[in-house]
Structure formats: C-alpha cells, structure tokens
PDB file of C-alpha atoms in Angstrom:
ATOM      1  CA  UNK A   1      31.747  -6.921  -4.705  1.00  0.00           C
ATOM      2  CA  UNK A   2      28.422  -8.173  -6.705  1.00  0.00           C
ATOM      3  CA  UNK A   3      27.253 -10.087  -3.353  1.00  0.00           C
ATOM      4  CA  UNK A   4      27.765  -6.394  -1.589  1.00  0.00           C
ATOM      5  CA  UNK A   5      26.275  -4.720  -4.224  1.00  0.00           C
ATOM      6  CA  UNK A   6      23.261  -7.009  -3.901  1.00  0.00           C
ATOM      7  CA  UNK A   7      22.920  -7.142  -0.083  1.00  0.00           C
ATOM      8  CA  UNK A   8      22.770  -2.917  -0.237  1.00  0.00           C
ATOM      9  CA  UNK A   9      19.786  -3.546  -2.679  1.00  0.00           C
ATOM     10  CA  UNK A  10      17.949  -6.216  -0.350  1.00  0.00           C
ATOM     11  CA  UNK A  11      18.009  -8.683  -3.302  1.00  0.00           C
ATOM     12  CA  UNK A  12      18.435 -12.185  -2.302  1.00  0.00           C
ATOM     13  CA  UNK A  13      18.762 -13.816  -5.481  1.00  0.00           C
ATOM     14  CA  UNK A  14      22.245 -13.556  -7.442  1.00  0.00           C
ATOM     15  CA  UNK A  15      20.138 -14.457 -10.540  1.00  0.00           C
ATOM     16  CA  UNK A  16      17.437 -11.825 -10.105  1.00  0.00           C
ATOM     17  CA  UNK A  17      20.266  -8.776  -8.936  1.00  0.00           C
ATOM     18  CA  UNK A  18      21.949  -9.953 -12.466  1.00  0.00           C
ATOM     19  CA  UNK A  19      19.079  -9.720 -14.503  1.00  0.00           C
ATOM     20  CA  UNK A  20      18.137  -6.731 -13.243  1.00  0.00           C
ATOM     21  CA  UNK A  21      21.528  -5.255 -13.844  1.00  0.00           C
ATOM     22  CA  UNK A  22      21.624  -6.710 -17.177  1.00  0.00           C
ATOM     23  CA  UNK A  23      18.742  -4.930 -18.179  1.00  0.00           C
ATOM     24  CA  UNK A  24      18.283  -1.840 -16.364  1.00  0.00           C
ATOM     25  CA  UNK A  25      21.874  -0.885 -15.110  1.00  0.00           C
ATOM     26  CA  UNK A  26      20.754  -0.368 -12.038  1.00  0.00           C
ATOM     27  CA  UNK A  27      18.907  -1.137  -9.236  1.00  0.00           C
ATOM     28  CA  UNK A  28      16.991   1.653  -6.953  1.00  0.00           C
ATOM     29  CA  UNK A  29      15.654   0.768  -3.586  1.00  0.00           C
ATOM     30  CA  UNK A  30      12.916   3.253  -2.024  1.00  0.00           C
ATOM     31  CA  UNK A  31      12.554   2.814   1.581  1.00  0.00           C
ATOM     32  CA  UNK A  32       8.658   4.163   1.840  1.00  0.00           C
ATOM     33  CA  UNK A  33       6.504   3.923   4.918  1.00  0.00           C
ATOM     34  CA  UNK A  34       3.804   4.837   4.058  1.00  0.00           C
ATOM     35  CA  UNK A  35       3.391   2.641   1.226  1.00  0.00           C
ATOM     36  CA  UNK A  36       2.990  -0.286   3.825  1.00  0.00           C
ATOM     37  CA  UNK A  37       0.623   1.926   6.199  1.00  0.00           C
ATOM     38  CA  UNK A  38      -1.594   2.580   2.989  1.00  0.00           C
ATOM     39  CA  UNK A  39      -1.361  -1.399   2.213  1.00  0.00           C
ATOM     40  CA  UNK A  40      -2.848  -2.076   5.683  1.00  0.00           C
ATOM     41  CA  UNK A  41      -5.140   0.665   5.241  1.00  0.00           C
ATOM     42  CA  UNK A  42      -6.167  -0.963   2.417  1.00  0.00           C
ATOM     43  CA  UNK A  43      -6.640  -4.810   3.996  1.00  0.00           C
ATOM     44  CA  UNK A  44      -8.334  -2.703   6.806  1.00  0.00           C
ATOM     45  CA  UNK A  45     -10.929  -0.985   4.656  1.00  0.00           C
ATOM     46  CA  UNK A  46     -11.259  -3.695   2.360  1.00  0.00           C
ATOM     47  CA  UNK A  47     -12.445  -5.649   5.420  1.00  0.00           C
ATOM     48  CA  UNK A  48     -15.162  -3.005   7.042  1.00  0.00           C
ATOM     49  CA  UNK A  49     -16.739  -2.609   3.570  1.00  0.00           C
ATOM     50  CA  UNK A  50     -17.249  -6.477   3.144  1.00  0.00           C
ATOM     51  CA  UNK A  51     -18.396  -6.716   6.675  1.00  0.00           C
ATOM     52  CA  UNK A  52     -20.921  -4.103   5.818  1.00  0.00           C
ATOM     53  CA  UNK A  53     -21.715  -5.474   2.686  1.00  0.00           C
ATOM     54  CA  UNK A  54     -22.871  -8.476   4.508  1.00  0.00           C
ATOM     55  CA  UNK A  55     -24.716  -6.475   6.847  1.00  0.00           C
ATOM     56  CA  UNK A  56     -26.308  -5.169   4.046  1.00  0.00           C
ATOM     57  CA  UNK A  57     -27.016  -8.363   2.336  1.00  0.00           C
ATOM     58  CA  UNK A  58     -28.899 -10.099   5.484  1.00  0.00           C
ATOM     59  CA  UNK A  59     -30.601  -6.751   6.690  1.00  0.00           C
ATOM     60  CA  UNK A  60     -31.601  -5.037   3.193  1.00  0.00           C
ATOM     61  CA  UNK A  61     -30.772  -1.695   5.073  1.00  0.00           C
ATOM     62  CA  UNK A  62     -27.804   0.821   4.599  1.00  0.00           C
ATOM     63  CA  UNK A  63     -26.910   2.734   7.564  1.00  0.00           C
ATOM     64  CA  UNK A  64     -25.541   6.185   7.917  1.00  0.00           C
ATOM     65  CA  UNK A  65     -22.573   5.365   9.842  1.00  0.00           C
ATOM     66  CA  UNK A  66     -21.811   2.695   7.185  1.00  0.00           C
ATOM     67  CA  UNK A  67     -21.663   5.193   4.978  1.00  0.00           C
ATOM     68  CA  UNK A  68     -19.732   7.727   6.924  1.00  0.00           C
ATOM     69  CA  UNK A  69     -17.172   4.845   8.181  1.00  0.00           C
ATOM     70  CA  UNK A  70     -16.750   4.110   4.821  1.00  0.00           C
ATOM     71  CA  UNK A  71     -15.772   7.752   3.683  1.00  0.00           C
ATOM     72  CA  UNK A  72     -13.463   8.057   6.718  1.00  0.00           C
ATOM     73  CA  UNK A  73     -11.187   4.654   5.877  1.00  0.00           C
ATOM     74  CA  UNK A  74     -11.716   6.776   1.941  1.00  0.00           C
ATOM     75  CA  UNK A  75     -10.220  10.132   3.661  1.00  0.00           C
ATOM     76  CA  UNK A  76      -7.331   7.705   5.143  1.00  0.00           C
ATOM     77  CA  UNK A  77      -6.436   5.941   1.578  1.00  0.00           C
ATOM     78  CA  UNK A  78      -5.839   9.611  -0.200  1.00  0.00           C
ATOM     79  CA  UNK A  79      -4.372  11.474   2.718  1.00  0.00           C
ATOM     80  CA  UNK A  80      -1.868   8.170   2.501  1.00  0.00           C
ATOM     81  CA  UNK A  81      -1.608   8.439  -1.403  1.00  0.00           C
ATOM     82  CA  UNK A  82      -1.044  11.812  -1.558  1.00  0.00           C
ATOM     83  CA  UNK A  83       1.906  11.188   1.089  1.00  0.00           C
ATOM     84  CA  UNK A  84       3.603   8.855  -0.912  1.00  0.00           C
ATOM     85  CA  UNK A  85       3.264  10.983  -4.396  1.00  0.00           C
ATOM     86  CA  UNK A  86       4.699  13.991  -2.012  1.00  0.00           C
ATOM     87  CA  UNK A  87       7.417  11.747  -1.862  1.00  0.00           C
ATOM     88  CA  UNK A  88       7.682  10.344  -5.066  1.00  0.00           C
ATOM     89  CA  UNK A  89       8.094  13.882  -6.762  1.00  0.00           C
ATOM     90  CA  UNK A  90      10.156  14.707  -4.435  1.00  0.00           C
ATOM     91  CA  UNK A  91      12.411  11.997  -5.896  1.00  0.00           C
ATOM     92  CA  UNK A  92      12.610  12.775  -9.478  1.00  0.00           C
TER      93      UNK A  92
END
C-alpha cells in the first residue's frame, strides 16, 4: 500500500516518501504547466539579456530593440506568473 501510495505521489525514494510522511502527514503533488513554460521562459530570457549584455560590452552601445526585446521576454515572465498564482489561489 506505501509503494502505491508513493508511486501516486511520483516519489521514487521509499526513504524520502517516509520522511515526508513522518513530518508533514502528507504529501501534495501539483501538476502545473506553466511553472515549466515560465522556467524555460526564464533560461530563454536569461540567455537574450547575456547575449545583449555582450553586445553591449564589445560595442559600448544600447539599442532600442534591446531594450524593447528585453521588456517583451519581461511581459512573458508576469503574464506566466500571474498564471500560476491564478492557479495557486485557486487551490487554497
């Protein structure tokens, strides 16, 4: 029943599903999208802004669509946060 239990929680470890029975009493497993698109968003943007950074570095100039690709990947990350708080309210 335990190694059920577990398995429905996507815990591999007997030890860890234990512990965290132990101490919490249970175990809650949120299946969330859009927490993984905002992760790549975030690898993504984190990428373009140290590519322009560079750009930067070697040129000494800042260009406008820098700045305005920059705000867009920005508009991305919140529109995906505020998703995932929707959510999380909705929860509780």
């Amino acid at each position: 029943m335990i190694k059920t239990k577990m398995e429905q929680t996507g815990i591999i470890s007997m030890s860890a599903y234990l512990r965290k029975m132990a101490i919490d009493g249970y175990v809650i497993k949120l299946e969330l999208p859009e927490l993984r698109e905002m992760i790549s968003l975030l690898r993504r943007s984190s990428n373009n802004l140290n590519q322009i950074a560079k750009r930067v570095n070697s040129t000494d100039r800042v260009y406008a669509e820098d700045m305005e690709e920059i705000l867009r990947w920005q508009e991305k990350l919140w529109q995906c946060a505020n998703e995932i708080l929707k959510k999380l309210a909705a929860i509780a």
